[in-house]
Amino acid sequence: MEVVKSCSNYIGGEWMPPQYGGTTSSVNPANREEIVGQIPLSTKEDLDRAVAAAKGAQGAWRKLAGSQRGAFLFKAADVLERRLDEIGRIMTLEMGKTLTEAKGETARGVAILRYYAGEGMRKIGDVIPATDSDAFMFTTRVPLGVVGAITPWNFPVAIPIWKLAPALIYGNAVVWKPASETAVTAALVMECFHEAGLPSGVLNLVIGSGREIGQGLAEHPDVQGITFTGSNGTGKAVGQAAFARGAKYQLEMGGKNPIIVAADADLDLAIDATISGGFKSSGQKCTATSRVIVVKDIYDSFRDKLVEKAATLRVGNGLSESTWLGPCANEKQYETVLDYIRTGVEEGATLALGGTKPEDEELRNGYYVTPAIFENVTSRMAIAQEEIFGPVLALIKANDLADAIELANDVPYGLSASLYTKDIASALAFIQDMDAGLVRINAETAGVELQAPFGGMKASSSHTREQGQAAIEFYTSIKTVFMKP
Ligand code: TXE
């Protein structure tokens, strides 16, 4: 079987295979017989080299003016934009989302790079009046040093870039460990930085297992900050390892995001938002809608219309223009989704739609699941509590808005939440009472604006925020300066 593209580590400005480790394959989830790339399985020695390269480069990098660092990010954005179609296509091959979504995500990566390139010229401190009239007191910010970035497969361009770009613009050097499932896409993103002429060692890519390279980064004594997006279990281990040695950490983890449909909601808009939030990227977004809490007065008509519309969604290969949702991104995710669907049925919920392997012969070799809608779901069921990360919605009936908000809050997570209503008092109650980092009125749970803070409450994050100007809080330390003549 032909391999589309192989990739290697990028350390100290050079592409290099792992010193001792072997390789594994990145598989196309739309057709498990197609190998997208050969992926290095790096070892601690490779990681040590990368951290040493970053440490060596950081001193000179931090001394550049912010605008000079920004110039490299502007160049990387131009290269990424030029290679958008190619990178989008590889992303679809590696993790299955539709080509439209993959290109859209790559375009988002370009915009994030430009946003942070501009940050190099914005303010980083405040002047604070001192009680001593002779003194001049102000704050400035300094980089952490070497930052480790551990990224997942669900947004293989946007998530890394929203970590790498702020880390770099504020003067850090970076060692990046991408998810192996999307390592080829990661290598292409790295190529863009290389082509932009980023100085050697400032950004390094080490591909390998989570246990070896991810955990190794979290434990590495020369890494001062760890930024992670992924599952809760892994995130906790990463946070604990960083905390144990006094390093800074930032964790973005799961969600169990609700959409509440109030009695006065515009049903068509709410249905579109439910479908888009629940099934785009096959539900594999941390902000994906997974619980649909509908006030009882309109429950039956909402359910009927939702099921009718969701039944028309076309499952297929993400490269095909007629496809609305692609496969699950990998075998593990596929098995997890099918397991949750079985669990839901065992728990007594009823499948109003889908949740099966499609019958189409052409899809036989892929990790496809048809969009699933459960009803008769109670809040205590596993399918209403745990992150599934697949095209599965749980419909829950609420007595009224207050009951709906209580149900919405009845999970360990608090990332994103949405309410459909025409009533301003309902909107205000929801804004106030909903425990979520992103609260959205008449908009789906899964929208993120790159210039605004992003992150969750409760178990969804380490209570830190990414994106926009909020990113400066993690990637820098404040230095308070008190100066007398
Ligand atoms: O995640 P992992 P997986 C959730 C989602 C999904 C589940 C499992 O529910 O079903 O996680 O996905 C690296 N030390 N999300 O197994 O393992 C790993 O190599 C350090 C939600 O893929 O958390 C990858 O680079 N790092 C999420 C990254 O951690 C380790 C997005 C994430 O992988 C490691 C993805 C270790 N011991 C999954 N083990 C979101 N919130 O968007 C693995 N890694």
XYZ file of C-alpha atoms and ligand atoms in Angstrom:
529
model
C 0.000 0.000 0.000
C 1.348 3.366 -1.015
C 2.195 5.755 1.809
C 0.992 9.284 1.072
C 3.619 11.071 3.130
C 6.166 10.112 5.728
C 7.304 12.451 8.418
C 10.065 12.848 10.943
C 10.986 14.983 13.901
C 12.104 18.577 13.481
C 14.789 19.442 16.013
C 17.158 22.395 16.074
C 16.078 23.494 12.586
C 16.601 20.067 10.971
C 14.376 17.188 9.968
C 15.636 14.047 11.662
C 14.329 10.522 12.228
C 14.240 9.287 15.820
C 17.600 8.210 17.205
C 16.579 4.697 18.272
C 12.779 4.403 18.157
C 10.781 2.648 15.463
C 7.832 3.797 13.395
C 4.092 3.320 13.349
C 1.449 4.172 10.751
C -1.119 6.895 10.442
C -4.250 5.266 9.000
C -7.041 6.819 6.927
C -10.217 6.398 9.038
C -12.334 6.493 5.869
C -10.500 3.402 4.644
C -8.417 1.566 7.201
C -6.421 -0.140 4.450
C -4.903 3.161 3.371
C -1.761 4.274 5.179
C -1.442 8.062 5.222
C 2.016 8.233 6.718
C 4.835 6.471 8.535
C 5.182 8.053 11.941
C 8.340 8.035 14.050
C 8.136 6.621 17.554
C 10.653 8.855 19.239
C 12.393 8.124 22.505
C 13.470 10.175 25.508
C 16.810 10.821 23.767
C 15.005 12.620 20.925
C 12.976 14.586 23.416
C 16.104 15.581 25.348
C 17.687 16.810 22.129
C 14.618 18.864 21.275
C 14.416 20.423 24.732
C 18.146 21.212 24.609
C 17.689 22.843 21.181
C 14.787 24.922 22.498
C 16.697 25.930 25.607
C 19.681 26.949 23.494
C 17.564 29.063 21.127
C 15.286 30.766 23.621
C 17.768 33.361 24.900
C 18.277 34.998 21.511
C 14.603 34.623 20.560
C 13.349 36.429 23.653
C 15.776 39.291 22.968
C 14.161 40.069 19.606
C 11.577 42.837 19.565
C 7.995 41.538 19.605
C 7.514 42.928 16.107
C 10.534 40.957 14.865
C 9.085 37.748 16.285
C 5.757 38.748 14.780
C 7.342 39.021 11.330
C 8.112 35.285 11.406
C 4.512 34.492 12.328
C 3.208 36.676 9.484
C 5.471 34.740 7.093
C 4.339 31.374 8.479
C 0.719 32.512 7.988
C 1.432 33.320 4.331
C 2.988 29.901 3.737
C 0.123 28.110 5.506
C -2.376 30.086 3.423
C -0.566 29.152 0.209
C -0.583 25.468 1.223
C -4.140 25.481 2.597
C -5.639 23.038 0.073
C -2.815 20.531 0.429
C -2.839 20.635 4.226
C -6.639 20.484 4.403
C -6.593 17.385 2.219
C -4.008 15.594 4.340
C -6.030 16.484 7.460
C -9.121 14.852 5.921
C -7.089 11.784 4.973
C -5.654 11.495 8.481
C -8.643 12.164 10.688
C -11.717 12.061 8.489
C -13.424 15.456 8.859
C -14.872 16.818 5.635
C -12.594 18.717 3.307
C -14.667 21.877 3.794
C -14.156 21.674 7.543
C -10.469 20.799 7.171
C -9.848 23.788 4.903
C -11.897 26.008 7.181
C -9.771 24.919 10.120
C -6.557 25.585 8.191
C -7.839 29.058 7.310
C -8.502 29.550 11.022
C -4.859 28.611 11.650
C -3.786 31.365 9.242
C -5.977 33.906 11.044
C -4.653 32.875 14.470
C -1.066 33.281 13.285
C -1.820 36.778 12.001
C -3.646 37.705 15.179
C -0.693 36.714 17.371
C 1.831 38.206 14.955
C 0.119 41.527 15.709
C 0.299 40.856 19.447
C 4.040 41.410 19.200
C 3.308 45.156 19.054
C 0.637 45.421 21.739
C 0.965 46.436 25.348
C 2.331 43.966 27.868
C 2.243 45.971 31.074
C 0.774 48.756 33.193
C 2.102 51.760 35.019
C 0.894 51.741 38.644
C 1.249 54.836 40.844
C 3.763 54.129 43.622
C 3.221 55.433 47.168
C 6.772 56.808 47.031
C 6.570 59.964 44.904
C 10.157 59.527 43.648
C 9.517 56.057 42.359
C 8.332 54.782 39.031
C 6.431 51.476 39.228
C 5.285 49.367 36.339
C 4.694 45.789 35.260
C 6.276 44.035 32.348
C 6.037 40.458 31.192
C 8.704 37.857 30.565
C 8.462 34.521 28.755
C 8.393 31.269 30.723
C 11.358 29.804 28.811
C 10.751 26.455 27.111
C 7.090 25.532 26.655
C 5.886 21.993 25.893
C 2.720 21.721 23.780
C 0.774 18.429 23.756
C -2.005 18.486 21.171
C -4.881 16.176 20.129
C -6.063 14.857 16.763
C -9.463 16.561 16.526
C -8.196 19.994 15.397
C -4.702 19.104 14.189
C -3.953 22.585 12.777
C -5.978 25.082 14.821
C -5.262 23.759 18.332
C -1.480 23.526 17.856
C -1.379 26.982 16.285
C -3.413 28.566 19.072
C -0.759 27.228 21.454
C 2.421 27.710 19.393
C 1.666 31.221 18.130
C 1.175 32.896 21.535
C 4.030 30.860 23.069
C 6.361 32.141 20.350
C 5.199 35.743 20.155
C 5.783 36.232 23.886
C 9.351 34.958 23.566
C 9.197 31.283 24.511
C 10.827 28.430 22.626
C 8.608 25.404 22.070
C 8.745 21.619 21.915
C 5.579 20.324 20.298
C 4.241 16.775 20.625
C 1.260 16.259 18.316
C -1.170 13.321 18.458
C 0.315 10.437 16.446
C -2.988 10.027 14.581
C -2.426 13.393 12.888
C 1.357 13.575 12.860
C 1.579 14.030 9.088
C -0.599 17.132 9.302
C 1.602 18.351 12.169
C 4.738 17.899 10.076
C 3.172 19.994 7.285
C 2.392 22.780 9.749
C 5.987 22.551 10.948
C 7.160 22.895 7.343
C 5.349 26.243 7.164
C 7.318 27.575 10.138
C 10.518 26.191 8.627
C 9.824 27.909 5.316
C 9.081 31.126 7.197
C 12.700 31.018 8.397
C 12.026 30.664 12.106
C 15.447 30.548 13.812
C 16.761 27.045 14.541
C 15.613 25.513 17.810
C 12.828 28.016 18.480
C 10.138 25.497 17.520
C 10.749 21.741 17.605
C 8.485 18.842 16.696
C 8.840 15.477 18.415
C 6.474 12.737 17.303
C 5.891 9.716 19.509
C 3.648 8.058 22.039
C 1.845 10.006 24.739
C 3.381 7.894 27.456
C 6.956 8.397 26.256
C 7.048 11.878 24.726
C 3.944 13.525 26.264
C 4.663 12.369 29.783
C 8.377 12.977 29.168
C 7.668 16.617 28.297
C 5.478 17.078 31.372
C 8.257 15.704 33.579
C 11.185 17.373 31.836
C 13.154 19.607 34.232
C 14.017 22.104 31.462
C 10.406 22.691 30.386
C 8.886 25.581 32.328
C 5.337 25.431 30.997
C 3.071 22.678 29.628
C -0.011 23.386 27.549
C -2.272 20.394 26.887
C -5.545 19.652 25.096
C -7.005 16.169 25.300
C -8.819 13.798 27.612
C -9.412 14.391 31.313
C -7.467 11.364 32.472
C -4.350 12.281 30.527
C -4.723 15.964 31.342
C -4.752 15.267 35.055
C -1.573 13.173 34.794
C 0.116 15.937 32.787
C -0.959 18.599 35.288
C 0.217 16.538 38.249
C 3.628 15.917 36.679
C 4.064 19.622 35.943
C 2.844 20.700 39.378
C 5.141 18.195 41.121
C 8.201 19.980 39.756
C 6.847 23.514 39.988
C 6.163 24.065 36.282
C 3.213 26.065 34.990
C 0.467 24.088 33.268
C -2.653 24.714 31.246
C -5.159 21.937 30.532
C -8.111 22.054 28.142
C -10.105 18.863 28.403
C -13.525 17.427 27.778
C -17.059 18.727 27.582
C -20.633 17.464 27.803
C -22.135 20.519 26.225
C -25.878 21.170 26.402
C -28.182 23.074 24.131
C -31.377 24.170 25.869
C -34.420 24.717 23.713
C -36.914 26.974 25.489
C -40.649 26.910 24.780
C -40.418 30.194 22.806
C -37.374 29.175 20.715
C -37.290 29.458 16.946
C -37.407 25.691 16.377
C -35.838 25.695 12.930
C -32.836 27.674 14.153
C -32.516 25.466 17.233
C -32.639 22.323 15.100
C -29.948 23.619 12.736
C -27.747 24.491 15.720
C -28.311 21.075 17.301
C -27.390 19.277 14.104
C -24.397 21.442 13.372
C -23.142 21.414 16.984
C -23.763 17.702 17.459
C -22.736 16.143 14.184
C -20.158 18.331 12.405
C -16.719 16.725 12.669
C -18.750 13.666 13.692
C -19.175 15.159 17.156
C -15.432 15.178 17.815
C -15.098 18.724 19.105
C -14.588 19.554 22.756
C -17.396 22.097 22.262
C -19.698 19.676 20.391
C -23.327 19.547 21.496
C -24.032 16.248 23.209
C -27.125 16.924 25.364
C -30.284 18.483 23.973
C -32.487 19.682 26.818
C -35.935 20.544 25.548
C -38.740 22.137 27.531
C -41.695 19.717 27.586
C -44.267 21.986 25.856
C -42.391 21.742 22.543
C -40.550 18.447 23.065
C -42.539 16.276 20.642
C -42.530 18.705 17.737
C -38.817 19.468 18.273
C -37.917 15.750 18.399
C -39.883 14.912 15.253
C -38.338 17.734 13.226
C -34.822 17.018 14.542
C -34.994 13.326 13.684
C -36.461 14.080 10.271
C -33.654 16.499 9.402
C -30.818 14.434 10.906
C -31.972 11.431 8.869
C -31.041 13.333 5.700
C -27.381 13.894 6.672
C -25.051 12.075 4.352
C -22.326 9.989 5.961
C -19.292 9.321 3.792
C -15.682 9.939 2.899
C -14.739 13.488 3.882
C -13.086 14.037 0.500
C -16.397 13.617 -1.318
C -18.333 16.840 -1.868
C -21.665 15.223 -1.042
C -20.521 14.120 2.423
C -21.955 15.943 5.423
C -20.195 13.928 8.126
C -17.162 11.707 7.875
C -15.962 8.759 9.934
C -14.777 8.701 13.534
C -11.139 9.759 13.533
C -9.553 6.474 14.561
C -10.276 2.926 15.634
C -10.159 3.678 19.360
C -12.658 6.512 18.967
C -14.906 4.344 16.780
C -14.968 1.560 19.370
C -15.639 4.101 22.149
C -18.614 5.563 20.268
C -20.101 2.127 19.509
C -19.603 1.138 23.159
C -21.493 4.217 24.371
C -24.332 3.501 21.954
C -24.617 -0.035 23.384
C -24.454 1.387 26.918
C -27.235 3.873 26.174
C -29.524 1.078 24.986
C -28.631 -1.078 28.012
C -29.383 1.845 30.320
C -32.907 2.063 28.896
C -32.629 5.023 26.528
C -34.243 4.598 23.104
C -32.573 5.242 19.792
C -34.833 7.570 17.815
C -32.296 7.572 14.971
C -29.044 5.989 13.766
C -26.211 4.760 15.918
C -25.400 2.003 13.436
C -22.656 1.132 10.990
C -23.863 2.350 7.572
C -24.874 -0.408 5.176
C -23.255 1.184 2.127
C -20.642 -1.260 0.772
C -18.269 1.626 -0.040
C -18.076 2.585 3.638
C -17.310 -0.954 4.834
C -13.627 -0.224 5.506
C -14.071 3.021 7.420
C -14.885 3.939 11.011
C -18.360 5.210 10.178
C -21.290 5.591 12.564
C -24.635 7.057 11.473
C -25.799 10.116 13.467
C -27.446 8.839 16.630
C -30.264 10.477 18.582
C -31.261 8.960 21.921
C -34.435 9.812 23.772
C -35.891 8.779 27.121
C -32.559 9.791 28.555
C -32.250 10.623 32.240
C -29.493 12.785 33.615
C -27.880 9.906 35.587
C -27.214 7.755 32.508
C -23.613 7.430 31.312
C -24.609 8.813 27.899
C -25.834 11.977 29.671
C -22.767 12.319 31.906
C -19.650 11.205 30.038
C -17.934 12.690 27.015
C -18.598 10.370 24.054
C -16.832 12.397 21.347
C -18.915 11.026 18.514
C -22.102 11.726 16.518
C -24.416 10.964 19.431
C -27.083 13.248 20.919
C -29.043 12.642 24.121
C -32.502 14.256 24.224
C -33.633 15.166 27.730
C -37.054 16.578 28.630
C -37.243 19.500 31.088
C -40.264 20.914 32.921
C -39.317 24.544 32.381
C -36.273 26.761 31.895
C -35.134 26.593 35.530
C -35.287 22.788 35.410
C -33.427 22.841 32.075
C -30.578 24.932 33.505
C -30.362 22.633 36.533
C -30.131 19.614 34.226
C -27.576 21.427 32.062
C -25.380 21.985 35.124
C -25.758 18.402 36.336
C -22.485 17.091 34.812
C -18.826 17.260 35.854
C -17.995 19.401 32.817
C -18.534 23.091 32.050
C -17.086 24.042 28.684
C -19.802 25.399 26.399
C -23.584 25.779 26.683
C -26.228 27.204 24.434
C -29.799 28.452 24.865
C -32.399 29.067 22.177
C -35.001 31.603 23.259
C -36.572 34.923 22.227
C -36.969 36.062 25.803
C -34.362 38.387 27.287
C -35.170 37.397 30.878
C -34.538 33.722 30.011
C -31.269 34.684 28.331
C -30.145 36.666 31.369
C -31.038 33.826 33.761
C -29.039 31.415 31.617
C -26.001 33.717 31.439
C -26.060 34.020 35.199
C -26.814 30.444 36.252
C -25.035 28.325 33.651
C -21.679 26.993 34.841
C -19.748 27.050 31.584
C -16.773 28.958 30.233
C -18.599 29.689 26.972
C -22.255 30.697 27.195
C -24.045 31.205 23.894
C -27.520 32.554 23.195
C -29.147 31.601 19.891
C -25.831 30.216 18.664
C -24.584 26.631 18.641
C -22.269 25.306 21.364
C -19.404 24.739 18.955
C -18.434 28.223 17.826
C -15.168 29.768 18.933
C -13.864 33.253 18.113
C -10.080 33.359 18.053
C -9.848 36.827 19.625
C -11.911 35.901 22.706
C -10.913 33.828 25.750
C -11.568 30.105 25.385
C -11.744 27.553 28.195
C -13.989 25.706 30.577
C -15.190 25.587 34.137
C -15.351 22.551 36.448
C -13.593 19.444 35.050
C -13.258 20.935 31.560
C -10.062 22.834 32.206
C -7.401 23.862 34.672
C -9.370 27.140 34.899
C -6.907 28.826 32.592
C -7.925 30.403 29.306
C -6.495 30.187 25.817
C -6.833 32.405 22.717
C -7.252 36.135 22.381
C -5.343 38.295 24.792
C -6.101 35.809 27.579
C -3.233 33.675 26.254
C -0.673 36.109 27.642
C -1.559 34.978 31.178
C -0.232 31.495 30.607
C 2.728 32.139 28.320
C 4.338 34.888 30.399
C 5.120 35.788 33.991
C 4.475 39.267 35.342
C 7.476 41.170 36.636
C 6.676 44.165 38.839
C 9.346 46.849 38.549
C 9.901 49.493 41.238
C 12.501 52.055 40.199
C 14.021 55.003 42.062
C 16.557 57.537 40.891
O -6.811 11.542 24.106
P -5.464 11.736 24.912
P -7.234 10.360 23.102
C -11.169 13.149 24.668
C -12.309 12.467 23.955
C -11.682 11.211 23.437
C -10.711 10.894 24.533
C -9.563 10.013 24.166
O -13.307 12.138 24.882
O -12.585 10.165 23.298
O -10.237 12.145 24.946
O -8.801 10.560 23.092
C -1.116 12.735 24.442
N 1.146 11.981 28.972
N -10.532 14.171 23.869
O -6.920 9.008 23.662
O -4.852 10.415 25.220
C -1.589 12.120 23.140
O -0.509 11.489 22.459
C 1.174 13.047 28.166
C -11.040 15.498 24.045
O -6.664 10.618 21.799
O -5.763 12.644 26.022
C -2.141 13.340 22.438
O -1.069 14.090 21.895
N 0.529 13.096 26.998
C -10.152 16.513 23.482
C -2.803 14.099 23.580
O -2.146 13.642 24.764
C -0.184 12.021 26.623
C -9.416 16.193 22.243
C -4.302 13.834 23.729
O -4.512 12.445 23.842
C -0.247 10.859 27.429
C -8.971 14.822 22.192
C 0.451 10.867 28.651
N 0.429 9.827 29.507
C -9.559 13.873 22.972
N -1.047 9.963 26.814
C -10.729 17.911 23.450
N -11.043 18.434 24.630
O -10.844 18.536 22.419
C -1.462 10.526 25.660
N -0.931 11.771 25.529
